[in-house]
Amino acid sequence: MKYVRPNIAAMSGYVPGEQPRGGKFIKLNTNENPYPASSKVAVAIQETLNGGLAKYPDSMATAFRMRAAELFGVEPDWILCGNGSDDILTISIRTFAGPGDVIRFPYPTYILYRTLAQIQGAETDEVRFNDDWSLGDQFTAPVQRLKMAFLANPNSPSGTLVSPDEVLQVANDLPCPLLVDEAYGDFAESNCVELVRQCEKIMVSRTLSKSYGLAGLRFGFIIAQPPLIQQMAKVKDSYNCDALSIAGATAAISDQNWLAENRRQIVASRGRFENELRAIGFHVQPSQANFVWCTFPGRPMKPIYEALKRDKILVRYMAYDDWEEGIRISVGSDAQIDACLLTLRDIME
Ligand SMILES: *Cc1c(COP(=O)(O)O)cnc(C)c1O
């Protein structure tokens, strides 16, 4: 396509997980929360709607930033909001890396980092995880023009966690900002928010899509030291969060009781799911997220994905180069998990 920038023509584009419309699928493929969000969310959105939408929203989502700042023990100017955390990832990459610069992340991980780098015309330096999903030594190796690093923590698809101590060490060794993508941070036993104060290079992104059950609302945010936030604020669309999502997101994070109960339920279901999958014979990585990564040495995984799909259960089949293929299954409700296990026992007999 001759009108298009060469890097865009050359890239294939990110393919999100299937979102079937209708067909009554049990959706365990994109790590959505199986439970309805806090009821306070709909109330707040309705109130905003009643007030009308004629005016532009608050471009900095101040109401949300104030609540989030309180929650995380920082000032509001340490927080920037986005239209989902994918928007935050886009904003950060546009702020720190240009054409020809290098962006580093581990492999395998969230594939969108590669897509965003390609759009930016930047190079990627993908550092293979060790086989046990610990970070490879090369993650802090110096390279020319290294301008940014990403670390999904917990990682997808593995659900594994790099400890905050190691993250701090890695950040100190890197010459560039490190964005710790904590999309699943609420399900993990530790997180890196505290480190943002200790190290100006550490930025932590969060989303309401997974732990707050609001993937359809599109709201995410990043916590970083104010000088970085100020630069990123220049890059974002002026009105990147709409009035309804700001109201809903603010209500959601104000209801920490809902979050605690949801987290407790998901973590309990996750433990049971892992055990039952192991009983069937799967290798299951101990998960710190709301999904599990399953492999079955010596057995092709695609037919398992396909058999589940025939039974109207959607999971994510992942085949990465130079890595054992597997399926990533979201921790659904107990009934959804039981349906999934029933089919799996049947297939794997
Ligand atoms: C789901 C996910 C996101 C994006 O979430 P949004 O819905 O855009 O907020 C970001 N990073 C990782 C690792 C994810 O799994």
Short mmCIF file of C-alpha atoms and ligand atoms in Angstrom, two decimals:
data_model
loop_
_atom_site.label_atom_id
_atom_site.label_comp_id
_atom_site.label_asym_id
_atom_site.label_seq_id
_atom_site.Cartn_x
_atom_site.Cartn_y
_atom_site.Cartn_z
CA MET A 1 0.00 0.00 0.00
CA LYS A 2 2.01 2.93 -1.36
CA TYR A 3 0.38 5.73 0.67
CA VAL A 4 1.19 4.18 4.00
CA ARG A 5 4.27 4.48 6.21
CA PRO A 6 6.47 1.44 5.51
CA ASN A 7 6.45 0.28 9.14
CA ILE A 8 2.63 0.23 9.15
CA ALA A 9 2.44 -1.63 5.83
CA ALA A 10 4.93 -4.18 7.13
CA MET A 11 3.15 -4.96 10.43
CA SER A 12 0.28 -7.36 10.89
CA GLY A 13 -1.65 -5.54 13.64
CA TYR A 14 -2.70 -6.76 17.06
CA VAL A 15 -5.37 -9.45 17.09
CA PRO A 16 -7.46 -9.25 20.27
CA GLY A 17 -8.98 -12.39 21.78
CA GLU A 18 -12.23 -13.52 20.18
CA GLN A 19 -15.30 -11.62 21.38
CA PRO A 20 -18.18 -13.70 20.02
CA ARG A 21 -21.49 -11.88 19.75
CA GLY A 22 -24.22 -14.26 20.82
CA GLY A 23 -23.86 -18.04 20.71
CA LYS A 24 -23.88 -18.44 24.51
CA PHE A 25 -20.17 -19.07 24.97
CA ILE A 26 -18.51 -19.52 28.32
CA LYS A 27 -15.79 -16.92 27.80
CA LEU A 28 -12.55 -17.83 29.49
CA ASN A 29 -10.24 -16.35 26.83
CA THR A 30 -9.68 -12.67 27.66
CA ASN A 31 -9.50 -12.61 31.46
CA GLU A 32 -12.65 -10.66 32.05
CA ASN A 33 -14.15 -10.82 35.53
CA PRO A 34 -17.05 -13.31 35.73
CA TYR A 35 -18.92 -11.26 38.35
CA PRO A 36 -20.92 -8.06 37.92
CA ALA A 37 -19.12 -4.83 38.90
CA SER A 38 -20.00 -2.91 42.07
CA SER A 39 -23.59 -1.69 41.86
CA LYS A 40 -22.29 1.80 42.68
CA VAL A 41 -20.83 2.00 39.17
CA ALA A 42 -24.19 1.98 37.38
CA VAL A 43 -25.61 4.50 39.88
CA ALA A 44 -22.73 6.93 39.25
CA ILE A 45 -23.02 6.55 35.48
CA GLN A 46 -26.78 7.13 35.62
CA GLU A 47 -26.31 10.29 37.69
CA THR A 48 -23.82 11.64 35.17
CA LEU A 49 -26.18 10.78 32.37
CA ASN A 50 -29.01 12.60 34.13
CA GLY A 51 -26.81 15.71 34.27
CA GLY A 52 -26.38 15.54 30.49
CA LEU A 53 -23.37 15.04 28.25
CA ALA A 54 -23.32 18.39 26.47
CA LYS A 55 -20.09 19.51 28.10
CA TYR A 56 -16.59 18.08 27.58
CA PRO A 57 -15.38 15.89 30.42
CA ASP A 58 -12.63 16.84 32.87
CA SER A 59 -9.55 16.23 30.71
CA MET A 60 -7.48 15.00 33.67
CA ALA A 61 -10.23 12.93 35.36
CA THR A 62 -9.54 14.77 38.62
CA ALA A 63 -12.25 13.01 40.63
CA PHE A 64 -10.70 9.65 39.84
CA ARG A 65 -7.16 10.83 40.49
CA MET A 66 -8.11 12.10 43.93
CA ARG A 67 -9.61 8.77 44.99
CA ALA A 68 -6.80 6.75 43.45
CA ALA A 69 -4.17 8.99 45.07
CA GLU A 70 -5.76 8.41 48.47
CA LEU A 71 -5.84 4.67 47.86
CA PHE A 72 -2.20 4.41 46.81
CA GLY A 73 -0.75 6.99 49.20
CA VAL A 74 0.44 9.46 46.57
CA GLU A 75 -0.67 12.91 45.40
CA PRO A 76 -3.07 13.23 42.45
CA ASP A 77 -0.29 14.61 40.22
CA TRP A 78 1.35 11.15 40.37
CA ILE A 79 -1.54 9.69 38.35
CA LEU A 80 -2.56 9.90 34.70
CA CYS A 81 -5.75 8.26 33.38
CA GLY A 82 -6.42 6.58 30.07
CA ASN A 83 -9.06 4.99 27.89
CA GLY A 84 -8.15 1.56 29.22
CA SER A 85 -4.57 0.79 30.12
CA ASP A 86 -3.83 0.07 26.46
CA ASP A 87 -4.21 3.83 25.97
CA ILE A 88 -1.70 4.34 28.80
CA LEU A 89 0.75 2.02 27.05
CA THR A 90 0.34 3.99 23.82
CA ILE A 91 0.84 7.31 25.59
CA SER A 92 3.96 6.10 27.35
CA ILE A 93 5.60 4.67 24.26
CA ARG A 94 4.90 7.88 22.32
CA THR A 95 6.43 9.86 25.17
CA PHE A 96 9.68 7.91 25.51
CA ALA A 97 10.59 6.23 22.22
CA GLY A 98 10.79 7.44 18.64
CA PRO A 99 11.63 5.86 15.28
CA GLY A 100 14.83 3.81 15.48
CA ASP A 101 14.86 3.72 19.29
CA VAL A 102 14.81 0.40 21.12
CA ILE A 103 12.01 -0.86 23.37
CA ARG A 104 12.74 -3.88 25.56
CA PHE A 105 10.37 -6.44 27.04
CA PRO A 106 10.50 -10.09 27.97
CA TYR A 107 9.24 -12.89 25.77
CA PRO A 108 6.64 -14.41 25.77
CA THR A 109 4.46 -11.60 27.12
CA TYR A 110 1.59 -9.28 26.21
CA ILE A 111 1.86 -9.07 22.42
CA LEU A 112 0.57 -5.51 22.23
CA TYR A 113 3.99 -4.11 23.31
CA ARG A 114 5.42 -5.33 20.02
CA THR A 115 2.54 -3.87 18.04
CA LEU A 116 2.89 -0.46 19.70
CA ALA A 117 6.64 -0.44 19.02
CA GLN A 118 6.02 -1.27 15.36
CA ILE A 119 3.52 1.58 15.04
CA GLN A 120 6.08 3.91 16.57
CA GLY A 121 8.76 2.72 14.14
CA ALA A 122 10.87 1.58 17.09
CA GLU A 123 12.92 -1.60 17.33
CA THR A 124 12.09 -4.26 19.89
CA ASP A 125 14.57 -6.10 22.04
CA GLU A 126 12.69 -9.16 23.25
CA VAL A 127 14.55 -10.92 26.05
CA ARG A 128 13.45 -14.54 26.38
CA PHE A 129 12.28 -15.54 29.83
CA ASN A 130 14.20 -18.42 31.40
CA ASP A 131 12.24 -21.67 31.15
CA ASP A 132 10.85 -21.13 34.67
CA TRP A 133 9.56 -17.66 33.65
CA SER A 134 12.20 -15.80 35.65
CA LEU A 135 13.72 -12.76 33.91
CA GLY A 136 16.67 -13.43 31.59
CA ASP A 137 20.04 -11.86 32.47
CA GLN A 138 19.99 -9.86 29.28
CA PHE A 139 17.04 -7.82 30.51
CA THR A 140 19.37 -5.18 31.92
CA ALA A 141 22.11 -5.48 29.28
CA PRO A 142 23.14 -2.13 27.80
CA VAL A 143 22.18 -1.54 24.16
CA GLN A 144 22.33 1.60 22.06
CA ARG A 145 19.19 3.73 21.97
CA LEU A 146 17.32 1.74 24.62
CA LYS A 147 14.54 4.17 25.60
CA MET A 148 11.90 2.15 27.39
CA ALA A 149 11.20 -1.25 28.95
CA PHE A 150 7.92 -3.03 29.67
CA LEU A 151 7.28 -5.73 32.23
CA ALA A 152 3.82 -7.26 32.57
CA ASN A 153 3.76 -8.25 36.23
CA PRO A 154 2.04 -10.64 36.79
CA ASN A 155 2.96 -11.71 33.29
CA SER A 156 0.55 -12.91 30.64
CA PRO A 157 0.25 -15.73 29.57
CA SER A 158 2.16 -17.28 32.49
CA GLY A 159 0.56 -15.59 35.52
CA THR A 160 4.03 -15.45 37.09
CA LEU A 161 5.41 -12.59 39.16
CA VAL A 162 8.81 -10.92 39.33
CA SER A 163 9.33 -9.82 42.95
CA PRO A 164 9.35 -6.09 43.79
CA ASP A 165 12.95 -6.44 45.00
CA GLU A 166 14.03 -7.72 41.62
CA VAL A 167 11.98 -5.09 39.78
CA LEU A 168 13.74 -2.36 41.75
CA GLN A 169 17.13 -3.84 40.96
CA VAL A 170 16.25 -4.16 37.27
CA ALA A 171 15.01 -0.57 37.13
CA ASN A 172 18.17 0.69 38.80
CA ASP A 173 20.28 -1.16 36.23
CA LEU A 174 18.30 0.06 33.21
CA PRO A 175 19.15 3.39 31.57
CA CYS A 176 15.48 4.09 30.74
CA PRO A 177 11.98 4.11 32.28
CA LEU A 178 10.48 0.72 33.17
CA LEU A 179 6.72 0.43 32.84
CA VAL A 180 5.46 -2.28 35.17
CA ASP A 181 2.12 -3.32 33.68
CA GLU A 182 0.04 -4.43 36.66
CA ALA A 183 -3.16 -5.23 34.76
CA TYR A 184 -3.45 -8.25 37.10
CA GLY A 185 -1.83 -6.63 40.15
CA ASP A 186 -4.96 -6.87 42.31
CA PHE A 187 -4.81 -10.67 42.14
CA ALA A 188 -1.13 -10.91 43.10
CA GLU A 189 0.51 -11.25 46.52
CA SER A 190 2.72 -8.20 45.95
CA ASN A 191 2.95 -5.18 43.64
CA CYS A 192 5.32 -2.37 42.72
CA VAL A 193 3.32 0.75 43.57
CA GLU A 194 5.56 1.51 46.57
CA LEU A 195 8.61 1.45 44.29
CA VAL A 196 7.40 4.43 42.26
CA ARG A 197 8.37 6.68 45.16
CA GLN A 198 11.82 5.09 45.47
CA CYS A 199 12.82 5.13 41.81
CA GLU A 200 12.01 7.80 39.24
CA LYS A 201 12.33 5.25 36.42
CA ILE A 202 9.52 2.98 37.67
CA MET A 203 5.99 3.56 36.39
CA VAL A 204 3.09 1.27 37.30
CA SER A 205 0.00 0.91 35.10
CA ARG A 206 -3.32 -0.47 36.27
CA THR A 207 -6.65 -1.18 34.63
CA LEU A 208 -10.24 -1.50 35.79
CA SER A 209 -10.87 -4.11 33.08
CA LYS A 210 -9.88 -7.21 35.02
CA SER A 211 -10.14 -6.88 38.80
CA TYR A 212 -13.03 -4.39 38.79
CA GLY A 213 -15.10 -6.22 36.18
CA LEU A 214 -15.20 -3.19 33.85
CA ALA A 215 -13.51 -4.23 30.59
CA GLY A 216 -16.38 -2.63 28.66
CA LEU A 217 -15.99 0.74 30.41
CA ARG A 218 -12.41 1.34 29.18
CA PHE A 219 -10.49 2.89 32.04
CA GLY A 220 -6.88 2.54 33.12
CA PHE A 221 -4.22 4.68 34.76
CA ILE A 222 -0.53 4.99 35.46
CA ILE A 223 1.31 5.94 38.64
CA ALA A 224 4.66 7.68 38.17
CA GLN A 225 6.63 10.60 39.56
CA PRO A 226 5.14 13.99 38.60
CA PRO A 227 7.85 15.04 36.10
CA LEU A 228 7.06 11.95 34.00
CA ILE A 229 3.30 12.39 34.40
CA GLN A 230 3.62 15.99 33.15
CA GLN A 231 5.38 14.86 29.99
CA MET A 232 2.92 12.04 29.31
CA ALA A 233 -0.01 14.42 29.85
CA LYS A 234 1.22 16.41 26.82
CA VAL A 235 1.01 13.34 24.63
CA LYS A 236 -2.47 12.05 25.48
CA ASP A 237 -5.64 13.04 23.64
CA SER A 238 -7.18 16.01 25.46
CA TYR A 239 -10.34 14.09 26.34
CA ASN A 240 -9.11 10.51 26.42
CA CYS A 241 -11.58 9.50 29.14
CA ASP A 242 -15.27 10.26 28.70
CA ALA A 243 -17.56 11.58 31.43
CA LEU A 244 -19.38 8.27 31.91
CA SER A 245 -16.21 6.21 32.28
CA ILE A 246 -14.71 8.73 34.73
CA ALA A 247 -17.85 8.56 36.88
CA GLY A 248 -18.02 4.77 36.73
CA ALA A 249 -14.32 4.28 37.40
CA THR A 250 -14.38 6.68 40.35
CA ALA A 251 -17.31 4.80 41.90
CA ALA A 252 -15.58 1.48 41.28
CA ILE A 253 -12.33 2.31 43.07
CA SER A 254 -14.29 3.92 45.88
CA ASP A 255 -15.83 0.51 46.62
CA GLN A 256 -12.82 -1.36 48.00
CA ASN A 257 -15.09 -3.80 49.87
CA TRP A 258 -16.34 -5.03 46.50
CA LEU A 259 -12.76 -5.45 45.28
CA ALA A 260 -11.66 -7.37 48.38
CA GLU A 261 -14.57 -9.80 48.14
CA ASN A 262 -14.12 -10.30 44.40
CA ARG A 263 -10.42 -10.90 44.81
CA ARG A 264 -11.03 -13.42 47.59
CA GLN A 265 -13.48 -15.33 45.39
CA ILE A 266 -11.23 -15.36 42.30
CA VAL A 267 -8.15 -16.40 44.26
CA ALA A 268 -10.08 -19.25 45.92
CA SER A 269 -11.46 -20.44 42.58
CA ARG A 270 -8.00 -20.16 41.02
CA GLY A 271 -6.48 -22.49 43.62
CA ARG A 272 -9.18 -25.09 43.13
CA PHE A 273 -8.93 -24.81 39.32
CA GLU A 274 -5.15 -25.29 39.38
CA ASN A 275 -5.46 -28.42 41.52
CA GLU A 276 -8.18 -29.96 39.37
CA LEU A 277 -6.22 -29.26 36.17
CA ARG A 278 -3.14 -30.91 37.65
CA ALA A 279 -5.24 -33.91 38.61
CA ILE A 280 -6.14 -34.28 34.92
CA GLY A 281 -2.45 -34.23 34.07
CA PHE A 282 -1.82 -30.67 32.93
CA HIS A 283 1.27 -28.76 33.95
CA VAL A 284 -0.10 -25.60 35.53
CA GLN A 285 2.08 -22.62 36.36
CA PRO A 286 1.19 -21.35 39.88
CA SER A 287 -0.74 -18.19 39.01
CA GLN A 288 -0.72 -14.73 40.56
CA ALA A 289 -3.39 -13.50 38.13
CA ASN A 290 -7.00 -14.35 37.21
CA PHE A 291 -6.00 -16.95 34.64
CA VAL A 292 -3.94 -20.11 34.50
CA TRP A 293 -1.32 -21.22 31.97
CA CYS A 294 -1.55 -24.92 31.15
CA THR A 295 0.72 -27.11 29.10
CA PHE A 296 0.73 -30.85 28.54
CA PRO A 297 4.17 -32.07 27.50
CA GLY A 298 3.97 -34.35 24.49
CA ARG A 299 0.39 -33.48 23.63
CA PRO A 300 -0.71 -30.95 21.01
CA MET A 301 -2.74 -28.17 22.65
CA LYS A 302 -4.67 -26.83 19.66
CA PRO A 303 -7.08 -29.81 19.55
CA ILE A 304 -7.85 -29.20 23.22
CA TYR A 305 -8.72 -25.57 22.49
CA GLU A 306 -10.86 -26.73 19.55
CA ALA A 307 -12.69 -29.38 21.55
CA LEU A 308 -13.50 -26.83 24.25
CA LYS A 309 -14.76 -24.44 21.59
CA ARG A 310 -17.09 -27.13 20.19
CA ASP A 311 -18.54 -27.32 23.70
CA LYS A 312 -18.97 -23.53 23.64
CA ILE A 313 -16.09 -22.86 26.00
CA LEU A 314 -13.59 -20.29 24.73
CA VAL A 315 -10.02 -20.31 26.01
CA ARG A 316 -6.85 -18.77 24.54
CA TYR A 317 -4.53 -21.06 22.62
CA MET A 318 -1.00 -19.65 22.45
CA ALA A 319 1.83 -20.88 20.23
CA TYR A 320 4.95 -18.73 20.58
CA ASP A 321 8.16 -19.30 18.63
CA ASP A 322 10.80 -21.09 20.68
CA TRP A 323 8.40 -21.75 23.57
CA GLU A 324 6.17 -24.63 24.61
CA GLU A 325 2.62 -24.11 23.36
CA GLY A 326 -0.21 -23.90 25.88
CA ILE A 327 -3.68 -22.71 26.68
CA ARG A 328 -4.47 -19.78 28.92
CA ILE A 329 -7.76 -20.13 30.75
CA SER A 330 -9.40 -17.29 32.69
CA VAL A 331 -10.62 -18.00 36.20
CA GLY A 332 -14.36 -17.82 35.68
CA SER A 333 -17.14 -18.43 38.17
CA ASP A 334 -17.16 -21.83 39.89
CA ALA A 335 -19.91 -23.01 37.53
CA GLN A 336 -17.87 -21.94 34.48
CA ILE A 337 -14.77 -23.66 35.83
CA ASP A 338 -16.73 -26.85 36.48
CA ALA A 339 -18.08 -26.83 32.90
CA CYS A 340 -14.54 -26.39 31.58
CA LEU A 341 -13.17 -29.19 33.77
CA LEU A 342 -15.98 -31.52 32.70
CA THR A 343 -15.08 -31.11 29.02
CA LEU A 344 -11.36 -31.37 29.72
CA ARG A 345 -11.76 -34.63 31.66
CA ASP A 346 -13.75 -35.96 28.76
CA ILE A 347 -11.15 -34.97 26.13
CA MET A 348 -8.10 -36.06 28.10
CA GLU A 349 -9.34 -39.55 29.02
C1 LIG B 1 -5.79 -6.80 29.63
C2 LIG B 1 -4.41 -6.25 29.65
C3 LIG B 1 -4.16 -4.89 29.43
C4 LIG B 1 -5.17 -3.92 28.89
O1 LIG B 1 -6.22 -3.66 29.58
P1 LIG B 1 -7.23 -2.52 29.17
O2 LIG B 1 -8.52 -3.24 28.98
O3 LIG B 1 -6.77 -1.81 27.93
O4 LIG B 1 -7.21 -1.62 30.34
C5 LIG B 1 -2.88 -4.41 29.57
N1 LIG B 1 -1.86 -5.23 29.87
C6 LIG B 1 -2.04 -6.55 30.04
C7 LIG B 1 -0.87 -7.42 30.36
C8 LIG B 1 -3.32 -7.10 29.93
O5 LIG B 1 -3.50 -8.40 30.05
#
